[in-house]
Short mmCIF file of C-alpha atoms in Angstrom, two decimals:
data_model
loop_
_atom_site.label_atom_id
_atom_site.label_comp_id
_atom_site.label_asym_id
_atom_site.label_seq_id
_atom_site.Cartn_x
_atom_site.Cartn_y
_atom_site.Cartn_z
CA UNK A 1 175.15 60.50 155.74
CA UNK A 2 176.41 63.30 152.86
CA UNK A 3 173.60 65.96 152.29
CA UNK A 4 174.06 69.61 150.34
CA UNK A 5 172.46 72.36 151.72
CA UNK A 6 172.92 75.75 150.56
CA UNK A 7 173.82 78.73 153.40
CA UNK A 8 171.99 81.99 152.03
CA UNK A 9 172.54 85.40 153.20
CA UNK A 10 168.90 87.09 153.19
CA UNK A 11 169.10 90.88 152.38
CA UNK A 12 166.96 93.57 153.97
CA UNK A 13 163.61 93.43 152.97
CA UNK A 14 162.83 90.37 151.00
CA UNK A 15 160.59 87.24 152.08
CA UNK A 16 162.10 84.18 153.87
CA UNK A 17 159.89 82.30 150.99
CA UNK A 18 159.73 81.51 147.60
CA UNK A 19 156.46 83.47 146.18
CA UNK A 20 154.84 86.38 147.70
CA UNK A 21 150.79 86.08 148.89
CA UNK A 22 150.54 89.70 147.65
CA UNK A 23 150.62 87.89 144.00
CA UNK A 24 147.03 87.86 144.40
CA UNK A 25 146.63 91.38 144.81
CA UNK A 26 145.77 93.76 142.10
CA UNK A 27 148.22 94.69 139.07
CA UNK A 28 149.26 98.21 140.49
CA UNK A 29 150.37 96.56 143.86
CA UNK A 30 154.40 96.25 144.09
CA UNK A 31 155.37 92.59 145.00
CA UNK A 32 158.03 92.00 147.32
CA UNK A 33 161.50 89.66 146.49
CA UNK A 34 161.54 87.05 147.50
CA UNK A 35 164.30 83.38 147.97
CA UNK A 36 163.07 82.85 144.62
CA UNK A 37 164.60 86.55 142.67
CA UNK A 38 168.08 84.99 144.51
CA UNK A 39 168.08 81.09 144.51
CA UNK A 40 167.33 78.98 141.39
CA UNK A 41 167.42 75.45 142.87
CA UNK A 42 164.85 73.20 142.80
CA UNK A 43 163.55 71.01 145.30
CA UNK A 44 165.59 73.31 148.09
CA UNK A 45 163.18 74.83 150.81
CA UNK A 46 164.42 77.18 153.74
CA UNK A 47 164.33 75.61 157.32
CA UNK A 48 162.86 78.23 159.30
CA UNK A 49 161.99 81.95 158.66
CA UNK A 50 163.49 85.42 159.15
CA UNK A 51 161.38 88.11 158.91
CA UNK A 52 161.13 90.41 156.16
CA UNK A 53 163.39 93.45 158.13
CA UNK A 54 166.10 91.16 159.35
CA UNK A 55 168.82 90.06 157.86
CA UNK A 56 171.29 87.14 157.31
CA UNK A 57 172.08 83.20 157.64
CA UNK A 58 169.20 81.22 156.04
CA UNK A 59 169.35 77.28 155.38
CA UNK A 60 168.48 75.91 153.00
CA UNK A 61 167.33 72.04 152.35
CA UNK A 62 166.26 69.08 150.31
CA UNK A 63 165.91 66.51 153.34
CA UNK A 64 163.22 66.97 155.39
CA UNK A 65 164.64 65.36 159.06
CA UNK A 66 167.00 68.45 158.20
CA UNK A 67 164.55 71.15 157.90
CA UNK A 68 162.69 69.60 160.84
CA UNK A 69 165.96 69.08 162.83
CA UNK A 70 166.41 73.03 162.72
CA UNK A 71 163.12 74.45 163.07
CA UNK A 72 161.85 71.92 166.20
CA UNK A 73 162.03 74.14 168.86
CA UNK A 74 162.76 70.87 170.95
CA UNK A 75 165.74 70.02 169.44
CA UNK A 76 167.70 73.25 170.78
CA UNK A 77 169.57 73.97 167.83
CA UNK A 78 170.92 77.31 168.97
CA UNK A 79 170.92 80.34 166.50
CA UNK A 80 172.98 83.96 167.07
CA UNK A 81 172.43 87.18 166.21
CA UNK A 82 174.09 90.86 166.00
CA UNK A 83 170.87 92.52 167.25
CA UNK A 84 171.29 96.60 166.94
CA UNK A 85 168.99 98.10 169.77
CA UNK A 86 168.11 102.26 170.40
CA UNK A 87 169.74 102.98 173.75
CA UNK A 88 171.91 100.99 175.75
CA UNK A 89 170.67 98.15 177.59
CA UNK A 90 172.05 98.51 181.71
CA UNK A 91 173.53 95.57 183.02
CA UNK A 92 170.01 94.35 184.90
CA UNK A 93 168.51 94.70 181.55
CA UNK A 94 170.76 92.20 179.99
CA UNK A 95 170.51 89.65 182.58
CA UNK A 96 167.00 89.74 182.55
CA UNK A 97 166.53 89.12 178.88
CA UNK A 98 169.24 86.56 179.64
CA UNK A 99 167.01 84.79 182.06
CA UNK A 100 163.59 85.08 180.21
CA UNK A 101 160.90 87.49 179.42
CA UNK A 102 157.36 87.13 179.36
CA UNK A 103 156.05 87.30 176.21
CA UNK A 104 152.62 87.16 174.91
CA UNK A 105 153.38 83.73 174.20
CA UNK A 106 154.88 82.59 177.85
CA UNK A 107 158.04 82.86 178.86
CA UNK A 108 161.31 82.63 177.06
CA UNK A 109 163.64 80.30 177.58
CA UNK A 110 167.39 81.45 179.11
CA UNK A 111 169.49 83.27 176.42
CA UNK A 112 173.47 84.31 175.92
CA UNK A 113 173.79 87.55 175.45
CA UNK A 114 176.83 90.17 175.08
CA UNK A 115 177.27 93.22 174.61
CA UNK A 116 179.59 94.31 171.62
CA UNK A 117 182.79 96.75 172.14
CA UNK A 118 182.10 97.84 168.15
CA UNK A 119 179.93 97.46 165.61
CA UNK A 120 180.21 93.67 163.95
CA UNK A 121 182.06 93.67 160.39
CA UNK A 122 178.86 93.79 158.56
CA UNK A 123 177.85 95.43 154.89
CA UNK A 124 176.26 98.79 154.60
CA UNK A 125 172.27 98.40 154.89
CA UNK A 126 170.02 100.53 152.54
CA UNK A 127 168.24 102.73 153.80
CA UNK A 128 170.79 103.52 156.31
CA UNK A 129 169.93 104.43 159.83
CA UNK A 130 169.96 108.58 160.52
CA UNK A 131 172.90 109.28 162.12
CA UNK A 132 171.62 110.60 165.43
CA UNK A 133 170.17 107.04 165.71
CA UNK A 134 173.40 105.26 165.01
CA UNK A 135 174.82 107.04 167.36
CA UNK A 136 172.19 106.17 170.32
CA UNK A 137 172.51 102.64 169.61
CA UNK A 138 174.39 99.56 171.47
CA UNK A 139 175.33 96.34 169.28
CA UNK A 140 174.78 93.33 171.07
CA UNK A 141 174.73 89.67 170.29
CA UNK A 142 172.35 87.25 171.66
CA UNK A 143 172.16 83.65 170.80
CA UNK A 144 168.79 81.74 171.88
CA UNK A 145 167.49 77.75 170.98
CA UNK A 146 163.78 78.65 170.11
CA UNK A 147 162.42 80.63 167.21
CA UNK A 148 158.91 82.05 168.11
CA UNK A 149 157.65 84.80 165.44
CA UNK A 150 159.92 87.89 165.96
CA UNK A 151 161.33 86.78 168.86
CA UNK A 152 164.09 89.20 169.68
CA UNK A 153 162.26 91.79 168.30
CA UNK A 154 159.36 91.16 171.20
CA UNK A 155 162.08 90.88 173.27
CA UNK A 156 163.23 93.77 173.20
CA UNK A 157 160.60 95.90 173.03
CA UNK A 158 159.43 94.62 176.20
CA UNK A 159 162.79 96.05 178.54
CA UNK A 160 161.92 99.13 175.56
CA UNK A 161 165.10 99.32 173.73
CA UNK A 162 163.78 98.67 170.10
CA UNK A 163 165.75 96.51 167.71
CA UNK A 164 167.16 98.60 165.13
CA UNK A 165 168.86 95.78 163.01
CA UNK A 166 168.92 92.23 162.99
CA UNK A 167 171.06 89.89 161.41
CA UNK A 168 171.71 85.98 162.23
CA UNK A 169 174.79 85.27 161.81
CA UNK A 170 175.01 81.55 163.25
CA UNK A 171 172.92 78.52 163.08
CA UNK A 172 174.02 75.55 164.46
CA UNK A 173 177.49 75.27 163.53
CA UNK A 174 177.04 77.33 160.75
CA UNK A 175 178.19 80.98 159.92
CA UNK A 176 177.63 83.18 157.42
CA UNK A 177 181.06 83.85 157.24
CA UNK A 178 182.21 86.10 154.06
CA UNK A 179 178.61 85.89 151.99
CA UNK A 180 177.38 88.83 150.90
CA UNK A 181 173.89 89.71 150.98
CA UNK A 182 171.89 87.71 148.18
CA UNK A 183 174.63 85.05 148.24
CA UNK A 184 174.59 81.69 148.72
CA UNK A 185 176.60 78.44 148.76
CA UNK A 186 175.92 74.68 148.48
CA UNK A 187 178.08 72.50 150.94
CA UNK A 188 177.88 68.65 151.65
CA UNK A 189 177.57 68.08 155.21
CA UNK A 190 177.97 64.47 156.95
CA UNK A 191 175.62 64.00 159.39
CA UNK A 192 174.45 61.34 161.55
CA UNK A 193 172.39 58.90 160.06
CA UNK A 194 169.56 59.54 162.56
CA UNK A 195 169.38 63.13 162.09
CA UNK A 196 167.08 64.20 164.67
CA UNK A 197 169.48 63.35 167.88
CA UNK A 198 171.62 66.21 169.40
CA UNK A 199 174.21 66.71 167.46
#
């Protein structure tokens, strides 16, 4: 089965939606972007969220088994990420976020995580970080299958190494590869004809 989907890189600081609930607000309040100042296309709706700090690889879809296929957190569709984080994690640190922390949801489930030689080949952010933070940072990516509300962020914070940047960079087996933030592309992808089975 032939679908199109489009693969969007999401800037910093604009909604993973199409309209802003701040529209509601008063005149003199200062709305936020959102998918709709950088996609035109109707009938397409994002499958899944990234919040508004983070960055990177959004899908995008007309079918809903799709959308559903990628946001079920029982399906186990595993997503990665080139987390930036203040500090540098130890070794115990890493293996512990790689075998769960409690959360004040439960537990999370086992994660890959590695730790980065360099900085991933990413575009410059704006704002940028102050350099003495830069410099007491540690690049890491961690993949994970579930997609609770700021997730990694929570995660984080709770071995206290705050996440500094964010950006997905995987989903499935797609990559953001060479878009550039507020980019996007439509593919056709063949997929099985009953979409929600591993795949």
């Amino acid at each position: 089965m032939k679908i199109d989907i489009l693969l969007f890189n999401k800037p910093y600081r604009v909604l993973s939606q199409f309209t802003d609930k701040q529209n509601e607000a008063p005149a003199d309040v200062k709305l936020r972007q959102t998918l709709a100042d950088f996609i035109q296309q109707p009938k397409f709706y994002p499958a899944g969220r990234l919040d508004f700090l983070s960055e990177g690889l959004m899908v995008l879809t007309d079918n809903g088994a799709l959308q559903q296929r990628i946001c079920s957190p029982e399906q186990k569709m595993e997503k990665s990420y080139w987390v930036q984080v203040e500090g540098c994690p130890s070794k115990e640190v890493l293996q512990q976020l790689a075998n769960g922390i409690e959360l004040s949801d439960g537990l999370t489930k086992r994660a890959k995580i590695q730790r980065l030689k360099q900085a991933p080949p990413l575009w410059q952010r704006e704002p940028q970080l102050a350099q003495h933070r830069e410099l007491n940072s540690q690049w890491l990516n961690i993949s994970i299958s579930e997609g609770r509300n700021r997730q990694i962020r929570r995660m984080f914070a709770c071995v206290e190494h705050p996440v500094l940047r964010l950006v997905r960079h995987k989903i499935g087996n797609w990559h953001l590869s060479d878009l550039e933030p507020g980019q996007y592309k439509k593919i056709t992808v063949n997929l099985p004809k009953n979409i929600s089975k591993k795949w």
